[in-house]
Coordinates of C-alpha atoms in Angstrom, one line a residue:
M150 CA 5.7 23.3 -5.2
Q151 CA 6.9 19.9 -4.9
P152 CA 5.3 17.0 -6.4
T153 CA 3.3 14.9 -4.0
A154 CA 2.8 11.0 -4.2
T155 CA -0.6 9.5 -3.2
V156 CA -0.6 6.3 -1.4
L157 CA -3.8 4.4 -1.3
V158 CA -4.5 2.7 2.2
Y159 CA -6.9 -0.2 2.4
S160 CA -8.2 -1.8 5.8
D161 CA -11.7 -2.1 7.3
D162 CA -10.0 -1.0 10.4
S163 CA -9.5 2.8 10.7
N164 CA -7.0 2.1 13.8
T165 CA -4.9 0.2 11.1
R166 CA -5.2 3.0 8.5
E167 CA -3.8 5.3 11.1
Q168 CA -1.0 3.1 12.0
V169 CA -0.1 3.3 8.5
R170 CA -0.4 7.2 8.0
L171 CA 1.7 8.0 11.2
P172 CA 5.0 6.3 10.9
A173 CA 5.3 7.4 7.3
G174 CA 4.5 10.7 8.1
R175 CA 4.4 13.6 5.4
R176 CA 7.5 12.4 4.0
P177 CA 9.0 8.5 4.6
A178 CA 12.6 9.5 3.3
P179 CA 14.3 12.7 2.5
D180 CA 14.7 11.8 -1.3
V181 CA 10.8 10.8 -2.0
P182 CA 8.3 13.4 -2.5
L183 CA 5.7 14.5 0.2
V184 CA 2.9 12.0 0.5
E185 CA -0.6 12.3 0.6
F186 CA -2.7 9.6 1.9
L187 CA -6.2 8.1 0.4
E188 CA -7.9 6.0 2.7
C189 CA -10.3 3.2 1.7
A190 CA -12.3 0.6 3.6
T191 CA -13.8 -1.7 1.0
P192 CA -12.5 -3.3 -1.8
A193 CA -15.2 -1.5 -4.3
A194 CA -13.3 1.9 -3.0
V195 CA -10.0 0.6 -3.8
L196 CA -10.9 -0.6 -7.3
K197 CA -13.1 3.0 -7.8
E198 CA -9.8 5.0 -7.0
L199 CA -7.5 2.6 -9.0
D200 CA -9.8 3.3 -12.0
K201 CA -9.4 7.0 -11.5
G202 CA -5.5 6.8 -11.5
G203 CA -3.0 8.7 -9.7
I204 CA -2.2 6.3 -7.2
D205 CA 1.6 6.0 -6.6
V206 CA 1.7 3.2 -4.4
C207 CA -1.1 1.0 -2.5
V208 CA -1.0 -0.2 1.2
L209 CA -3.0 -3.4 1.7
D210 CA -4.1 -4.9 4.8
G211 CA -3.6 -8.6 4.6
E212 CA -6.2 -9.0 7.4
A213 CA -8.8 -6.8 6.1
V214 CA -12.5 -8.2 6.2
P215 CA -14.4 -9.2 4.1
M216 CA -11.6 -9.3 1.6
G217 CA -8.1 -9.5 2.7
G218 CA -5.3 -7.4 0.9
M219 CA -3.6 -10.3 -0.2
G220 CA -6.7 -11.5 -2.5
L221 CA -7.1 -7.9 -3.4
C222 CA -3.7 -7.4 -4.6
R223 CA -3.8 -10.4 -6.7
Q224 CA -7.1 -9.2 -8.1
I225 CA -5.7 -5.8 -9.0
K226 CA -2.6 -7.1 -10.5
D227 CA -4.9 -9.1 -13.0
E228 CA -7.1 -6.4 -13.6
V229 CA -5.3 -2.8 -13.4
F230 CA -3.4 -1.6 -16.3
D231 CA -0.2 -0.4 -14.9
C232 CA -1.2 -1.5 -11.4
P233 CA 1.0 0.7 -9.0
P234 CA 3.4 -1.2 -6.3
V235 CA 1.8 -2.9 -3.6
L236 CA 3.1 -3.0 0.0
L237 CA 1.0 -5.7 2.1
L238 CA 0.6 -5.6 5.7
I239 CA 0.8 -9.3 6.9
G240 CA 0.1 -10.7 10.4
R241 CA 3.1 -12.7 10.7
P242 CA 6.9 -13.0 8.9
Q243 CA 5.8 -16.6 8.2
D244 CA 3.2 -15.1 5.7
A245 CA 5.6 -13.5 3.3
W246 CA 5.4 -16.3 1.0
L247 CA 1.6 -15.4 0.6
A248 CA 2.5 -11.9 -0.4
T249 CA 4.8 -13.3 -3.1
W250 CA 1.7 -15.3 -4.3
S251 CA -0.5 -12.3 -4.1
R252 CA 2.2 -10.4 -6.3
A253 CA 2.7 -7.7 -3.7
E254 CA 6.2 -5.8 -4.2
A255 CA 6.7 -5.6 -0.5
A256 CA 5.6 -6.8 2.9
V257 CA 5.7 -5.8 6.5
T258 CA 4.2 -7.2 9.5
H259 CA 1.7 -5.7 11.4
P260 CA 1.7 -4.2 13.9
V261 CA 3.8 -2.0 12.1
D262 CA 7.3 -1.1 12.8
P263 CA 7.8 2.4 11.9
V264 CA 11.4 2.4 10.5
E265 CA 10.5 -0.8 8.7
F266 CA 7.5 0.5 7.1
A267 CA 8.8 4.0 6.3
A268 CA 11.8 2.3 4.4
A269 CA 9.8 0.0 2.7
L270 CA 7.2 2.6 1.3
A271 CA 10.3 4.9 0.3
S272 CA 11.7 2.2 -1.8
L273 CA 8.4 1.6 -3.6
L274 CA 8.1 5.3 -4.1
R275 CA 11.5 5.6 -5.5
S276 CA 11.0 2.5 -7.9
R277 CA 7.8 4.2 -9.4
K278 CA 9.5 7.4 -9.6
A279 CA 12.1 5.7 -11.6
L280 CA 9.6 3.8 -14.0
S281 CA 7.9 7.1 -14.6
A282 CA 11.0 8.9 -15.5

């Protein structure tokens, strides 16, 4: 059995969470493991899941309410030991500097471009795999 990667997806909007799951599919690239998605609708749920461990990549919605993904990203980078890499969904390309401020490893604009999103997710999965090897 092949190993799987766990991707945490945070957004208060179920449609946004679905737009993340669909373009990535079960495997965003041939050289990365199969992906299992863990959906969270609140910041508290994200923190609880990160405390449990086993998350390979986080995808955070920068426009989520009540706490946006950028603020949540900065918080988890400060508070979570060995924090997984973060892919941030941003509203406009001009917000990329805010993604840098939040310490996210990657950012893509929302609505999600399937090719761009799958490539960014695969890149983060590869880097996580390389770090654990």
